mmCIF file of N, CA and C and ligand atoms in Angstrom:
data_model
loop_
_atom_site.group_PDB
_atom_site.id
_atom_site.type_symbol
_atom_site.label_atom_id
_atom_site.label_comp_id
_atom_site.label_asym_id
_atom_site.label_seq_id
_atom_site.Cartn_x
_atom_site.Cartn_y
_atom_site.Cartn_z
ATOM 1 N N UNK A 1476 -31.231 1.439 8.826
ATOM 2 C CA UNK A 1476 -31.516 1.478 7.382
ATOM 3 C C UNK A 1476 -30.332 2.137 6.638
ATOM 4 N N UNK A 1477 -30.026 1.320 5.659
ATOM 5 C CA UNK A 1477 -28.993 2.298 4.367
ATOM 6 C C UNK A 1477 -29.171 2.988 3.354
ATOM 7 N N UNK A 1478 -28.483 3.659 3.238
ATOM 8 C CA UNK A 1478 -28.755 5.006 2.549
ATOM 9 C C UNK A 1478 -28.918 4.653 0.781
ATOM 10 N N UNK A 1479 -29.526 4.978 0.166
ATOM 11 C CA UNK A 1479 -29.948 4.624 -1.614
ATOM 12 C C UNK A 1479 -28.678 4.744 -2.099
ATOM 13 N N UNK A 1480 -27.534 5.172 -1.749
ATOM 14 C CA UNK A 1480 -26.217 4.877 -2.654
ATOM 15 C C UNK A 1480 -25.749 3.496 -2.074
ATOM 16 N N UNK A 1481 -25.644 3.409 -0.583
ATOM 17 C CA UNK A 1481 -25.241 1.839 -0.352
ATOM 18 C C UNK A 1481 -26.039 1.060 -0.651
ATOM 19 N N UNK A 1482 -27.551 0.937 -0.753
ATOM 20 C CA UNK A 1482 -28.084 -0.140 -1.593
ATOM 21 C C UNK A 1482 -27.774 -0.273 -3.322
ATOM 22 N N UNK A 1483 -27.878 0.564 -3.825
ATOM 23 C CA UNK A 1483 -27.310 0.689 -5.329
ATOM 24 C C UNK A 1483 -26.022 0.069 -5.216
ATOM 25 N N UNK A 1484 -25.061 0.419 -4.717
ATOM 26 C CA UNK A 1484 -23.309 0.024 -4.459
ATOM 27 C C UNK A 1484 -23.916 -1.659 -4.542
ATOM 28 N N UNK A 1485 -24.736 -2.336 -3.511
ATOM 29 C CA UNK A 1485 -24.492 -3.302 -3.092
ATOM 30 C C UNK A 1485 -25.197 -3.986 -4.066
ATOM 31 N N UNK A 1486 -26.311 -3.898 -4.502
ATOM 32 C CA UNK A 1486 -26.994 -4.648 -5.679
ATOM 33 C C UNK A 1486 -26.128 -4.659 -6.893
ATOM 34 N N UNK A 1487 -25.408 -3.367 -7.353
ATOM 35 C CA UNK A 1487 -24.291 -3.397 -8.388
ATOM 36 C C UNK A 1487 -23.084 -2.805 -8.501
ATOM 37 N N UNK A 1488 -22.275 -3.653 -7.585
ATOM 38 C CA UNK A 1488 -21.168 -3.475 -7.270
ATOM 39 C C UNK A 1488 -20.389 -2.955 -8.564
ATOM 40 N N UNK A 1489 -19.447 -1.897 -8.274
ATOM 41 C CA UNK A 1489 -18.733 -1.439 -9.351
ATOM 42 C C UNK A 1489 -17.020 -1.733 -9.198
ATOM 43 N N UNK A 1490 -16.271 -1.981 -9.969
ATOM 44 C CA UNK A 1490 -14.659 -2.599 -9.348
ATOM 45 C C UNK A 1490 -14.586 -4.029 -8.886
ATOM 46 N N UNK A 1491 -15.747 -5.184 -9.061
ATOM 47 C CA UNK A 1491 -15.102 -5.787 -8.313
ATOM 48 C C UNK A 1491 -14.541 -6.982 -9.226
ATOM 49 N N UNK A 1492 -13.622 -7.542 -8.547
ATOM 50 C CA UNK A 1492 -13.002 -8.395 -9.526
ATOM 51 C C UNK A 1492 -11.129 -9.239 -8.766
ATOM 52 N N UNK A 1493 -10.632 -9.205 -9.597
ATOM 53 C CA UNK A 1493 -9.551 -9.067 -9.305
ATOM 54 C C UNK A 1493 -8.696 -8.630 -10.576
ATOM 55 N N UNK A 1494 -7.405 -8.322 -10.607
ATOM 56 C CA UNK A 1494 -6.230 -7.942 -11.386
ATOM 57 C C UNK A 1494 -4.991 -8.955 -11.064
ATOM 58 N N UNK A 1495 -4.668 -9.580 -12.190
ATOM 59 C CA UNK A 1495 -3.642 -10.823 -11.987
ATOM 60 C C UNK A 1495 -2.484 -10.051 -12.155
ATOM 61 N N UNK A 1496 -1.919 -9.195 -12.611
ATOM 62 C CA UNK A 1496 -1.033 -8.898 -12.616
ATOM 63 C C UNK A 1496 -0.628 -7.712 -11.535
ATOM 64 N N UNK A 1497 -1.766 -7.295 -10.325
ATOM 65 C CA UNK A 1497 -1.830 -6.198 -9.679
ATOM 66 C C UNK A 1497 -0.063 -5.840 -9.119
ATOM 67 N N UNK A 1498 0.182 -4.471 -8.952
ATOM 68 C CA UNK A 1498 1.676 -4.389 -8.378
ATOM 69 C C UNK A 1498 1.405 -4.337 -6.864
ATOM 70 N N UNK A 1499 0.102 -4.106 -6.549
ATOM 71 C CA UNK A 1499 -0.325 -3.887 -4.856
ATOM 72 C C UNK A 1499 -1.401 -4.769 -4.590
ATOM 73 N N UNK A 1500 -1.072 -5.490 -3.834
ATOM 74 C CA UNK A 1500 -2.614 -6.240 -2.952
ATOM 75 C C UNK A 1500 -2.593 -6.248 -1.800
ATOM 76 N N UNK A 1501 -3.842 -5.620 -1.180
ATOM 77 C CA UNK A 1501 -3.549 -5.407 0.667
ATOM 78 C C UNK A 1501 -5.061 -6.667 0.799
ATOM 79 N N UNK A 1502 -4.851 -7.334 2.245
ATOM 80 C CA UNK A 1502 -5.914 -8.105 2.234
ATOM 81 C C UNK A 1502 -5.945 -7.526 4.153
ATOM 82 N N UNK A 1503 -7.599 -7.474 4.426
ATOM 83 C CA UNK A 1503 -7.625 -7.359 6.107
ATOM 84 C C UNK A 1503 -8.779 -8.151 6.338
ATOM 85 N N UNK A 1504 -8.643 -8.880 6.933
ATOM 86 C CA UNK A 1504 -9.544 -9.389 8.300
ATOM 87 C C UNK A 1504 -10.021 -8.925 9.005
ATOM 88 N N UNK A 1505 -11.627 -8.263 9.430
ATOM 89 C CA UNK A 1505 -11.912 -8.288 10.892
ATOM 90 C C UNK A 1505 -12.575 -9.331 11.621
ATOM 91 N N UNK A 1506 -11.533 -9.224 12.949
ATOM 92 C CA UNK A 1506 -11.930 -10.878 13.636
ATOM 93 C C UNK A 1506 -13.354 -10.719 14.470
ATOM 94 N N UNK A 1507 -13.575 -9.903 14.626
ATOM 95 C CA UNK A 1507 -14.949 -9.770 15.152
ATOM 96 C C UNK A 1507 -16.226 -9.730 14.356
ATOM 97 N N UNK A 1508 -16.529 -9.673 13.222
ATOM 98 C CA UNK A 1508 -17.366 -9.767 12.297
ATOM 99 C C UNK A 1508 -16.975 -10.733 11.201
ATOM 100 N N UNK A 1509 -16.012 -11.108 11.136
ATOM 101 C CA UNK A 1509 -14.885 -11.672 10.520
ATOM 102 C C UNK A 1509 -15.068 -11.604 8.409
ATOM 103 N N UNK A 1510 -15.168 -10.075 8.481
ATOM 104 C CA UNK A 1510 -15.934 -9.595 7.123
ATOM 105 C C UNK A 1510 -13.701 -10.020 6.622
ATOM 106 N N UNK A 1511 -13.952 -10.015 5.724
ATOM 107 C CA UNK A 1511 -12.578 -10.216 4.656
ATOM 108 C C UNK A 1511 -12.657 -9.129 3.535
ATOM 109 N N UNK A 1512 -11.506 -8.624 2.742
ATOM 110 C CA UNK A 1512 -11.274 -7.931 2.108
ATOM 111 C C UNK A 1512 -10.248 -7.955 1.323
ATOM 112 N N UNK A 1513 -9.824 -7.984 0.182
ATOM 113 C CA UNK A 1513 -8.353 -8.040 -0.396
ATOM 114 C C UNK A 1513 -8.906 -7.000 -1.836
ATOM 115 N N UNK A 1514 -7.737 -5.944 -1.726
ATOM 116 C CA UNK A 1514 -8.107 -4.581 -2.972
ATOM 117 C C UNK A 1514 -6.942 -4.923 -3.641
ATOM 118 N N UNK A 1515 -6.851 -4.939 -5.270
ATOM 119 C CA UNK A 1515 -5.705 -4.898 -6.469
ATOM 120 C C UNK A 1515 -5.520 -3.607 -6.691
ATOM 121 N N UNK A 1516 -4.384 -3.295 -6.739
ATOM 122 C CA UNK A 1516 -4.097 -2.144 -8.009
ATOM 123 C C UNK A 1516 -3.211 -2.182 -8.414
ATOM 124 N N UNK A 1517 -3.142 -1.587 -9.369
ATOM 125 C CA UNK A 1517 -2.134 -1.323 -10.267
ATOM 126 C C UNK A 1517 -1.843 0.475 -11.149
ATOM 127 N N UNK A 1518 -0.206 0.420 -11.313
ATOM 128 C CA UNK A 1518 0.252 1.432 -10.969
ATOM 129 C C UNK A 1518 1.077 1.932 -12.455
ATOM 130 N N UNK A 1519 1.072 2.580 -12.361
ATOM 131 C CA UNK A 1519 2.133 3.254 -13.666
ATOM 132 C C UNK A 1519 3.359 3.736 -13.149
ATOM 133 N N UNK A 1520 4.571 4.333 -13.604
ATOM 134 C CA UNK A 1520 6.045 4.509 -13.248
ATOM 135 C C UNK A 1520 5.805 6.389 -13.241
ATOM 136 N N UNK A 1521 4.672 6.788 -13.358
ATOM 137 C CA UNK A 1521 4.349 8.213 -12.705
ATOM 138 C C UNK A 1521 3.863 7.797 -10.842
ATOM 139 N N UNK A 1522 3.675 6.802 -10.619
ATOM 140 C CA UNK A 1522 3.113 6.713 -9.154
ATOM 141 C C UNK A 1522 1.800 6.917 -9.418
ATOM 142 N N UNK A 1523 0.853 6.935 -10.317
ATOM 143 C CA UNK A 1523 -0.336 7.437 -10.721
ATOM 144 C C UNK A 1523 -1.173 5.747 -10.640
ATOM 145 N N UNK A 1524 -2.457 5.572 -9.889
ATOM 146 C CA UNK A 1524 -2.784 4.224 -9.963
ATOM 147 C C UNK A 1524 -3.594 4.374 -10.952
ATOM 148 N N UNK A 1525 -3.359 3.094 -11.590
ATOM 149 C CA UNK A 1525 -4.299 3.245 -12.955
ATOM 150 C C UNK A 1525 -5.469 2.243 -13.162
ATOM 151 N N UNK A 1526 -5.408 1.275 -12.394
ATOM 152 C CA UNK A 1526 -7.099 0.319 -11.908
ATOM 153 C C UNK A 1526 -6.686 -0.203 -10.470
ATOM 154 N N UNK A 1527 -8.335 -0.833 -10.095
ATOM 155 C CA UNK A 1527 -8.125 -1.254 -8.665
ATOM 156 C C UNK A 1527 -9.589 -2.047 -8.779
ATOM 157 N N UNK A 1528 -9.574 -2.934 -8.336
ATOM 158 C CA UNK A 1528 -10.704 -3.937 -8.116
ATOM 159 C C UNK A 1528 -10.621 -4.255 -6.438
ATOM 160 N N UNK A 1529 -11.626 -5.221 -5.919
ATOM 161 C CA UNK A 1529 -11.491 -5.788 -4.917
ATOM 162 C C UNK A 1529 -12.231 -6.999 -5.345
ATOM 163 N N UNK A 1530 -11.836 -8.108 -3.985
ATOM 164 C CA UNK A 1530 -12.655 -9.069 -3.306
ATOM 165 C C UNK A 1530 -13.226 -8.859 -2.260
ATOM 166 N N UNK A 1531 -14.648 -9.180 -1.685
ATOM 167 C CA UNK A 1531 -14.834 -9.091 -0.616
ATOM 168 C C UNK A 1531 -15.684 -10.159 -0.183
ATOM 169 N N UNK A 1532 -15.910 -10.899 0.592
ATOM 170 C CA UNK A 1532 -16.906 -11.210 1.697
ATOM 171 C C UNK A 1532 -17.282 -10.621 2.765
ATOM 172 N N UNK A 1533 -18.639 -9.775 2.451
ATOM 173 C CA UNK A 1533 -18.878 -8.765 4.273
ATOM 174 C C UNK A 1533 -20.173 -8.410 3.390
ATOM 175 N N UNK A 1534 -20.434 -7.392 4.709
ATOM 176 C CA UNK A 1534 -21.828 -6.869 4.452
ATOM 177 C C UNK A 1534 -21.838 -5.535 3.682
ATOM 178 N N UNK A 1535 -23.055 -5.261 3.246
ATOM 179 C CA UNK A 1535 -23.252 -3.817 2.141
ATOM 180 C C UNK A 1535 -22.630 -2.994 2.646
ATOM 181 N N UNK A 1536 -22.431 -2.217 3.554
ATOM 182 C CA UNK A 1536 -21.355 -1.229 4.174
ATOM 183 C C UNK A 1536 -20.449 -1.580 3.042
ATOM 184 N N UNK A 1537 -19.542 -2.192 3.917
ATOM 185 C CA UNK A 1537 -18.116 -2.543 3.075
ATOM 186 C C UNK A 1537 -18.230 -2.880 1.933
ATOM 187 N N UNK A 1538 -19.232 -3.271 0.841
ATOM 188 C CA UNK A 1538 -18.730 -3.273 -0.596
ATOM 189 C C UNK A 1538 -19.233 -2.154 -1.061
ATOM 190 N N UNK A 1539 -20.433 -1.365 -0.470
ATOM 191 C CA UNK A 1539 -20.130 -0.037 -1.211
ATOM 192 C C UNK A 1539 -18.887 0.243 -0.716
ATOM 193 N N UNK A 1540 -18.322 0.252 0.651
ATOM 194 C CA UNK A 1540 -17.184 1.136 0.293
ATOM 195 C C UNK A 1540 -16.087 0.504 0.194
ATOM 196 N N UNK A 1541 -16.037 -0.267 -0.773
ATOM 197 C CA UNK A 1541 -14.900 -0.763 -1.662
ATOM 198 C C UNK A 1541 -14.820 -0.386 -2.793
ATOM 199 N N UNK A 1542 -16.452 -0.387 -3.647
ATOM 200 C CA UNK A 1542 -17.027 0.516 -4.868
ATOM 201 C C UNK A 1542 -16.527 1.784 -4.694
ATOM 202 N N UNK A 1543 -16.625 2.459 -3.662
ATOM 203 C CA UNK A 1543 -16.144 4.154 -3.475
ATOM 204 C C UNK A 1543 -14.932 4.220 -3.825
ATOM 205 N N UNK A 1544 -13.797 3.616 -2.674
ATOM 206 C CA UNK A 1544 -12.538 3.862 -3.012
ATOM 207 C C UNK A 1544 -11.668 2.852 -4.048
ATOM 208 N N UNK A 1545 -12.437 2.077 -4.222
ATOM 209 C CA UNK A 1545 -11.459 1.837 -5.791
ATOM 210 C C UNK A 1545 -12.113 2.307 -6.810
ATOM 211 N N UNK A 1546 -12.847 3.619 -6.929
ATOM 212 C CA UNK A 1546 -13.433 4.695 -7.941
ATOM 213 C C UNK A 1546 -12.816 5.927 -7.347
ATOM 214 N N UNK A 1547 -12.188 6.146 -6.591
ATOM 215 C CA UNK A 1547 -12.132 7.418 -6.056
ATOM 216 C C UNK A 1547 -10.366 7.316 -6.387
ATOM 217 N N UNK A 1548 -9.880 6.016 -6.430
ATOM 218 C CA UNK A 1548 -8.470 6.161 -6.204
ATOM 219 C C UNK A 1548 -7.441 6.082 -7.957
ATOM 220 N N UNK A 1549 -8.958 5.477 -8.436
ATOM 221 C CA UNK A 1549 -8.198 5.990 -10.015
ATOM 222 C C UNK A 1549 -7.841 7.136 -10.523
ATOM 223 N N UNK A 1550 -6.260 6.786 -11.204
ATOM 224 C CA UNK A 1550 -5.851 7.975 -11.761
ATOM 225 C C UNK A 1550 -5.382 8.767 -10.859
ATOM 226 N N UNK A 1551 -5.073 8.608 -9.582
ATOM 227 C CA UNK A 1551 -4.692 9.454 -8.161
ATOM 228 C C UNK A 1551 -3.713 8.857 -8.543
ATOM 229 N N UNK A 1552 -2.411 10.012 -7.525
ATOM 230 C CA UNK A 1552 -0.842 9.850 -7.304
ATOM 231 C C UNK A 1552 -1.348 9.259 -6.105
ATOM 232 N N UNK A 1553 0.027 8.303 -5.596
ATOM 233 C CA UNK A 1553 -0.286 6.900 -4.542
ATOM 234 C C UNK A 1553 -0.128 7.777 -3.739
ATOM 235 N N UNK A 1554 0.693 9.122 -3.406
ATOM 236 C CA UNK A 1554 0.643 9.638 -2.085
ATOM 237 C C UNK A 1554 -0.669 10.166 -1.368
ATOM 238 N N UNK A 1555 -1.476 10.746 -2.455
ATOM 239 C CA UNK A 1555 -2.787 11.023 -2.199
ATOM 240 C C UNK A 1555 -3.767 10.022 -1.922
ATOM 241 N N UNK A 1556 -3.171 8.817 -2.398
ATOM 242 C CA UNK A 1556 -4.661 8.017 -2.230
ATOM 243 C C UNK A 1556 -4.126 7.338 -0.776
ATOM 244 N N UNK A 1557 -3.165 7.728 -0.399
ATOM 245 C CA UNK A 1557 -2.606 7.306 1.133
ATOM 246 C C UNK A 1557 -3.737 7.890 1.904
ATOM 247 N N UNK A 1558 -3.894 8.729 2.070
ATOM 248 C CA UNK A 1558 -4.639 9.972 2.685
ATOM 249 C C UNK A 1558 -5.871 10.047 2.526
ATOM 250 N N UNK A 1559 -6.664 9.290 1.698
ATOM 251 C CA UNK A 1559 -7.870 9.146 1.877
ATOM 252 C C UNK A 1559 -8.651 8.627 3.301
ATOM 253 N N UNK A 1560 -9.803 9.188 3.986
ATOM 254 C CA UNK A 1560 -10.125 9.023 4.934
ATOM 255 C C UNK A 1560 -11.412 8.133 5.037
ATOM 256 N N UNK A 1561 -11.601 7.675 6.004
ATOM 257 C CA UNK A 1561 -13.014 6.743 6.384
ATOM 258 C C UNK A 1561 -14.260 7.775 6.108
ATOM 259 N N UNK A 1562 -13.802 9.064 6.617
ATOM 260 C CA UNK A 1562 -15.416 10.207 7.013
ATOM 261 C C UNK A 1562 -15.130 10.603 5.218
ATOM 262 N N UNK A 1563 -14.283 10.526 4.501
ATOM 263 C CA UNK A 1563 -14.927 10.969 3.062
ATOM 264 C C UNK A 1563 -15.453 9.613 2.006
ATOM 265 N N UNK A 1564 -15.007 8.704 2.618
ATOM 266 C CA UNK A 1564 -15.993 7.535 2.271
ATOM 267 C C UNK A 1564 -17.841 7.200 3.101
ATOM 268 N N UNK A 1565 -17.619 7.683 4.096
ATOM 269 C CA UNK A 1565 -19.072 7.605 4.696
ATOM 270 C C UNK A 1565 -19.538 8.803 4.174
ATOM 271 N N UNK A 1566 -19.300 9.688 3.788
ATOM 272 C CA UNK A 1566 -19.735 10.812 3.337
ATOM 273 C C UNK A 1566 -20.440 10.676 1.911
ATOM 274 N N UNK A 1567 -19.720 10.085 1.221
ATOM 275 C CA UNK A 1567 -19.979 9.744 -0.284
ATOM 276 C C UNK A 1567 -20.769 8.482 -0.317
ATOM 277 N N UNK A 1568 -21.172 8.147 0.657
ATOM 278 C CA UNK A 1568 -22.161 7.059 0.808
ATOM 279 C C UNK A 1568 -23.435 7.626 1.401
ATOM 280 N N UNK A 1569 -23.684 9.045 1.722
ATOM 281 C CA UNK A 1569 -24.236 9.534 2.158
ATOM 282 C C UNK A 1569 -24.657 9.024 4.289
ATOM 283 N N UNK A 1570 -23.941 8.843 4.659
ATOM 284 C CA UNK A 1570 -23.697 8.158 5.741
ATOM 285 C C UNK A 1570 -23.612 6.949 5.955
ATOM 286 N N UNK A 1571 -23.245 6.463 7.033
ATOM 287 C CA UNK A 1571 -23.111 4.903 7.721
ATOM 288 C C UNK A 1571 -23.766 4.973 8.709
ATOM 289 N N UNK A 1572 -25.007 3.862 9.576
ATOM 290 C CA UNK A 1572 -25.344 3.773 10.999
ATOM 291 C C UNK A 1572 -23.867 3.632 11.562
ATOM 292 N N UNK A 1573 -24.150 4.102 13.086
ATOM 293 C CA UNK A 1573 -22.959 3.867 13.728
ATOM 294 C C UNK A 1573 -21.704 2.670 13.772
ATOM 295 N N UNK A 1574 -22.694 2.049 13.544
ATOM 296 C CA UNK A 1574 -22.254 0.543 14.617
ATOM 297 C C UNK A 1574 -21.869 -0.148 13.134
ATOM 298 N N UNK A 1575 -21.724 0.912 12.026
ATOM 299 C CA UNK A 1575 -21.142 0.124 10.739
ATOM 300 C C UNK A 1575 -20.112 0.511 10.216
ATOM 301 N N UNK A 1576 -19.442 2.099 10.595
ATOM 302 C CA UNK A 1576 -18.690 3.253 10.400
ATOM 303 C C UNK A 1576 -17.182 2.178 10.519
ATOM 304 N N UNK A 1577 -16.988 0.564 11.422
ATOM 305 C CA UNK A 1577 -15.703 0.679 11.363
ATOM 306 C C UNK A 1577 -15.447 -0.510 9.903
ATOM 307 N N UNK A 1578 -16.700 -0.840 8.696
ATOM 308 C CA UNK A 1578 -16.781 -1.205 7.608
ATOM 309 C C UNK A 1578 -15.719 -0.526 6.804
ATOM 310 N N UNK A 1579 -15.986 1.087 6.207
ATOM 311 C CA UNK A 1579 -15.043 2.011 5.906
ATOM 312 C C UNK A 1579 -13.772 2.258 6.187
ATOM 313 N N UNK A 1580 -13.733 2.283 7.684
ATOM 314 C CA UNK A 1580 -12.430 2.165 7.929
ATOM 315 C C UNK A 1580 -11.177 0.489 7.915
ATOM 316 N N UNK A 1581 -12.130 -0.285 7.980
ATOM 317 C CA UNK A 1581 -11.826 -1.795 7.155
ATOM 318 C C UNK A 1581 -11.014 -1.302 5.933
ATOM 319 N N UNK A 1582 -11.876 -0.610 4.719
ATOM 320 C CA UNK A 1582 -11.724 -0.358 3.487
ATOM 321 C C UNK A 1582 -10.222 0.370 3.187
ATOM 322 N N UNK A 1583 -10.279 1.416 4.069
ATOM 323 C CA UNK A 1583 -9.158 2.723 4.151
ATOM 324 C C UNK A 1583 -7.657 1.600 4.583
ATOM 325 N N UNK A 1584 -7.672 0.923 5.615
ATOM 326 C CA UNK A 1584 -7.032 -0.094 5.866
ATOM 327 C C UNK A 1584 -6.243 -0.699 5.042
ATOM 328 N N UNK A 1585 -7.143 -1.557 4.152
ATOM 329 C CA UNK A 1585 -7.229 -2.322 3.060
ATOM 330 C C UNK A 1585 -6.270 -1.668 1.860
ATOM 331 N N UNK A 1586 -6.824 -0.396 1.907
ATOM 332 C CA UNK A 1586 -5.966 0.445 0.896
ATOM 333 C C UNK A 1586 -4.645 1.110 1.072
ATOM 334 N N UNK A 1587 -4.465 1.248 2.614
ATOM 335 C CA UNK A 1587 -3.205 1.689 2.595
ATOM 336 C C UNK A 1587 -2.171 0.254 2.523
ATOM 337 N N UNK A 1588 -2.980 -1.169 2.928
ATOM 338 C CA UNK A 1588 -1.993 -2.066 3.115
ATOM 339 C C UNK A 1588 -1.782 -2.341 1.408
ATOM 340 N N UNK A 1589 -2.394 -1.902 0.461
ATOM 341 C CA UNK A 1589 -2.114 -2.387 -1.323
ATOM 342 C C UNK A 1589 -0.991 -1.447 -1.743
ATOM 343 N N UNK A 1590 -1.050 -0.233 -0.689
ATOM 344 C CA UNK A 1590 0.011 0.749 -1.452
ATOM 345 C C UNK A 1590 1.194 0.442 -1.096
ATOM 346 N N UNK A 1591 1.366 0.186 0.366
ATOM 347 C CA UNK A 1591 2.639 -0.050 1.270
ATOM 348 C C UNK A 1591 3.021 -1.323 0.482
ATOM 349 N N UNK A 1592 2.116 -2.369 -0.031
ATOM 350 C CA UNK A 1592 2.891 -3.791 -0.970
ATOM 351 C C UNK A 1592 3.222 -3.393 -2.374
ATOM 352 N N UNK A 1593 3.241 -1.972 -2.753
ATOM 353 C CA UNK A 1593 3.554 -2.348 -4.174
ATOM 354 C C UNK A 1593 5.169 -2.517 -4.464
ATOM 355 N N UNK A 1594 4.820 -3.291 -5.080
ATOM 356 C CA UNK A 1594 6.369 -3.866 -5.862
ATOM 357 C C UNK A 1594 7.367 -2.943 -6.448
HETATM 358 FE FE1 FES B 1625 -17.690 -5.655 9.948
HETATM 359 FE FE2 FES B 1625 -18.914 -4.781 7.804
HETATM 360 S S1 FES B 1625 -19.837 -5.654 9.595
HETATM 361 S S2 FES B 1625 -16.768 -4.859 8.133
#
């Protein structure tokens, strides 16, 4: 069973979308569930990100925590939002069952591959 923030996340997803002009887009695959993911952001010339949307196809896990960290990463300097972790996204979801914990880390993934592409 999931926790009342990942059902809320998942009935009304917050961020999602895309950004056409994004300076970062990371996209990941997992081939074993074969959930998909691609996060936008975009950045200001302080290094400061200033929106972030996603796409996703996968299960509630992963779009709450896509909702988390493209809310958590606004307005962050990109070095910090490097450093964001999987356990403070399951945390702020008020947990993950086990066997869903590598959803989050999908997400964290996802986000370091948008920072490492920005333009
Ligand atoms: Fe694999 Fe959610 S079940 S990312």
């Amino acid at each position: 069973m999931y926790s009342k923030e990942v059902r809320e996340y998942f009935k009304n997803p917050i961020n999602m979308g895309i950004i056409k002009d994004a300076d970062g887009i990371g996209v990941t695959e997992n081939e074993i569930c074969s959930d998909i993911i691609k996060i936008y952001i975009s950045t200001n010339k302080n290094n400061i990100i200033t929106d972030a949307k996603f796409e996703v196809k996968g299960c509630p896990p992963v779009i709450a925590s896509c909702c988390i960290v493209t809310d958590m990463i606004k307005n962050m300097n990109i070095e910090k939002a490097k450093n964001i972790t999987a356990k403070e996204i399951i945390e702020k979801l008020n947990g993950l069952p086990k066997e869903k914990k590598h959803c989050a880390e999908l997400v964290i993934k996802t986000i370091k591959k948008a920072i490492e592409n920005i333009k």
